[in-house]
């Protein structure tokens, strides 16, 4: 398996992957119609947004098949407007889940982000999964979620010593979910 930047030709495979990975709503477990998988639509919208960062959209490819995808886009910590990253969606094809693909993608994304001088990564996800990557409840870092109801599922990790607390704001397509 290799991890590389997503290319324009990967878009259809990435959309199909997220439709399968998020076929069940991660919050409720309810099965969804493929056309109603918001994570798949979100990735398409993020690519068109000013917050898209091509070096932070990565695919895992095995035997020429895209088996995993992760993206981080430009967000901000308000009221200062300090640049930060919003991680997600992250998805792995159901057939290959729990074989380490997600782990490799998250580590690769964090390494690229750190090398690029990013200071903070925030995400909404399962704390049990993200804790091992150094994420903590964002409130422990002085970062408030866009929606306080997200509680400890809104997590963050500092990448540098430059640390500005405040309220996290995602790239615009997240607001249209
Ligand atoms: C979540 C997801 C990206 C993880 O990718 P993956 O390649 O399956 O995960 P990995 O193999 O790297 O790691 C799995 C390990 O993380 C742990 N884990 C904790 N929370 C988990 C969760 N919500 N989903 C999967 N694994 C989880 C498991 O214990 C597992 O370890 P084990 O196999 O020893 O039990 C993938 O399962 C997926 O696409 N799920 C559906 C979409 C989704 O929920 N995306 C994340 C949104 S935040």
Short mmCIF file of C-alpha atoms in Angstrom, two decimals, residues 26-145:
data_model
loop_
_atom_site.label_atom_id
_atom_site.label_comp_id
_atom_site.label_asym_id
_atom_site.label_seq_id
_atom_site.Cartn_x
_atom_site.Cartn_y
_atom_site.Cartn_z
CA UNK A 26 -21.43 7.31 12.50
CA UNK A 27 -23.44 9.11 15.19
CA UNK A 28 -26.62 7.00 15.07
CA UNK A 29 -25.66 3.80 13.24
CA UNK A 30 -28.63 4.27 10.93
CA UNK A 31 -28.19 3.01 7.34
CA UNK A 32 -28.30 5.83 4.77
CA UNK A 33 -29.15 6.11 1.11
CA UNK A 34 -25.86 6.48 -0.87
CA UNK A 35 -27.05 9.88 -2.16
CA UNK A 36 -27.57 11.03 1.42
CA UNK A 37 -24.02 10.37 2.60
CA UNK A 38 -23.06 13.90 3.57
CA UNK A 39 -19.38 13.03 4.03
CA UNK A 40 -19.07 12.12 0.32
CA UNK A 41 -20.69 15.39 -0.74
CA UNK A 42 -18.59 17.33 1.73
CA UNK A 43 -15.32 16.09 0.20
CA UNK A 44 -16.45 17.27 -3.24
CA UNK A 45 -17.38 20.67 -1.81
CA UNK A 46 -14.14 21.03 0.14
CA UNK A 47 -12.14 20.52 -3.06
CA UNK A 48 -13.91 23.55 -4.57
CA UNK A 49 -13.49 25.72 -1.47
CA UNK A 50 -10.83 28.34 -0.76
CA UNK A 51 -9.86 26.25 2.27
CA UNK A 52 -8.72 23.30 0.13
CA UNK A 53 -5.06 22.43 0.68
CA UNK A 54 -3.92 19.96 -2.02
CA UNK A 55 -1.01 18.65 0.06
CA UNK A 56 -3.46 17.67 2.81
CA UNK A 57 -5.78 15.45 0.76
CA UNK A 58 -4.25 11.98 0.83
CA UNK A 59 -5.24 8.59 -0.53
CA UNK A 60 -4.08 5.11 0.45
CA UNK A 61 -3.78 2.91 -2.64
CA UNK A 62 -3.43 -0.88 -2.69
CA UNK A 63 -3.30 -2.84 -5.96
CA UNK A 64 -4.37 0.33 -7.82
CA UNK A 65 -7.53 0.63 -5.67
CA UNK A 66 -8.15 3.67 -3.46
CA UNK A 67 -8.80 2.01 -0.09
CA UNK A 68 -8.59 5.06 2.17
CA UNK A 69 -8.85 8.83 2.08
CA UNK A 70 -8.26 11.67 4.49
CA UNK A 71 -8.49 15.41 4.07
CA UNK A 72 -7.71 18.43 6.21
CA UNK A 73 -8.77 21.91 5.21
CA UNK A 74 -8.12 25.44 6.38
CA UNK A 75 -9.95 26.46 9.51
CA UNK A 76 -9.43 29.26 11.99
CA UNK A 77 -9.31 29.90 15.68
CA UNK A 78 -11.50 32.91 16.46
CA UNK A 79 -11.61 35.72 17.43
CA UNK A 80 -7.96 36.12 16.44
CA UNK A 81 -8.41 34.31 13.13
CA UNK A 82 -5.33 32.15 13.69
CA UNK A 83 -5.02 29.59 10.86
CA UNK A 84 -5.63 25.98 11.88
CA UNK A 85 -6.70 22.73 10.24
CA UNK A 86 -9.99 20.85 10.33
CA UNK A 87 -9.42 17.14 9.78
CA UNK A 88 -12.11 15.12 8.04
CA UNK A 89 -13.68 13.23 6.58
CA UNK A 90 -11.47 10.17 7.08
CA UNK A 91 -12.76 6.97 5.50
CA UNK A 92 -11.55 3.46 4.76
CA UNK A 93 -13.27 0.91 2.51
CA UNK A 94 -15.31 -1.43 4.75
CA UNK A 95 -13.55 -4.54 3.42
CA UNK A 96 -10.17 -3.33 4.64
CA UNK A 97 -11.15 -1.57 7.85
CA UNK A 98 -9.23 -2.51 11.00
CA UNK A 99 -6.10 -3.37 9.05
CA UNK A 100 -4.21 -0.18 9.80
CA UNK A 101 -5.10 1.96 6.77
CA UNK A 102 -6.75 4.70 8.83
CA UNK A 103 -3.80 4.80 11.20
CA UNK A 104 -1.32 5.21 8.35
CA UNK A 105 -3.40 8.00 6.79
CA UNK A 106 -3.75 9.97 10.03
CA UNK A 107 -0.02 9.70 10.78
CA UNK A 108 0.85 10.77 7.22
CA UNK A 109 -1.52 13.73 7.35
CA UNK A 110 -0.17 14.90 10.71
CA UNK A 111 3.41 14.60 9.46
CA UNK A 112 2.67 16.66 6.35
CA UNK A 113 0.79 19.24 8.41
CA UNK A 114 3.62 19.54 10.91
CA UNK A 115 6.23 19.82 8.16
CA UNK A 116 4.14 22.56 6.55
CA UNK A 117 4.25 24.58 9.79
CA UNK A 118 0.60 24.15 10.78
CA UNK A 119 -0.06 24.79 14.45
CA UNK A 120 -3.37 23.09 15.32
CA UNK A 121 -5.48 20.21 13.99
CA UNK A 122 -9.09 19.88 15.15
CA UNK A 123 -11.65 17.19 14.36
CA UNK A 124 -14.99 15.69 15.30
CA UNK A 125 -14.64 11.97 15.94
CA UNK A 126 -14.47 9.03 18.31
CA UNK A 127 -12.07 9.90 21.18
CA UNK A 128 -11.14 6.19 21.50
CA UNK A 129 -9.79 6.22 17.95
CA UNK A 130 -8.00 9.58 17.94
CA UNK A 131 -6.45 9.55 21.42
CA UNK A 132 -3.54 7.41 20.21
CA UNK A 133 -2.61 10.12 17.69
CA UNK A 134 -2.22 12.67 20.46
CA UNK A 135 -5.66 14.26 20.20
CA UNK A 136 -7.42 15.42 23.35
CA UNK A 137 -10.80 16.97 24.06
CA UNK A 138 -10.35 20.41 22.48
CA UNK A 139 -11.59 22.19 25.60
CA UNK A 140 -8.51 20.81 27.44
CA UNK A 141 -6.42 22.83 24.96
CA UNK A 142 -8.48 26.00 25.33
CA UNK A 143 -10.25 25.43 22.01
CA UNK A 144 -14.07 25.58 21.91
CA UNK A 145 -16.10 23.61 19.38
#
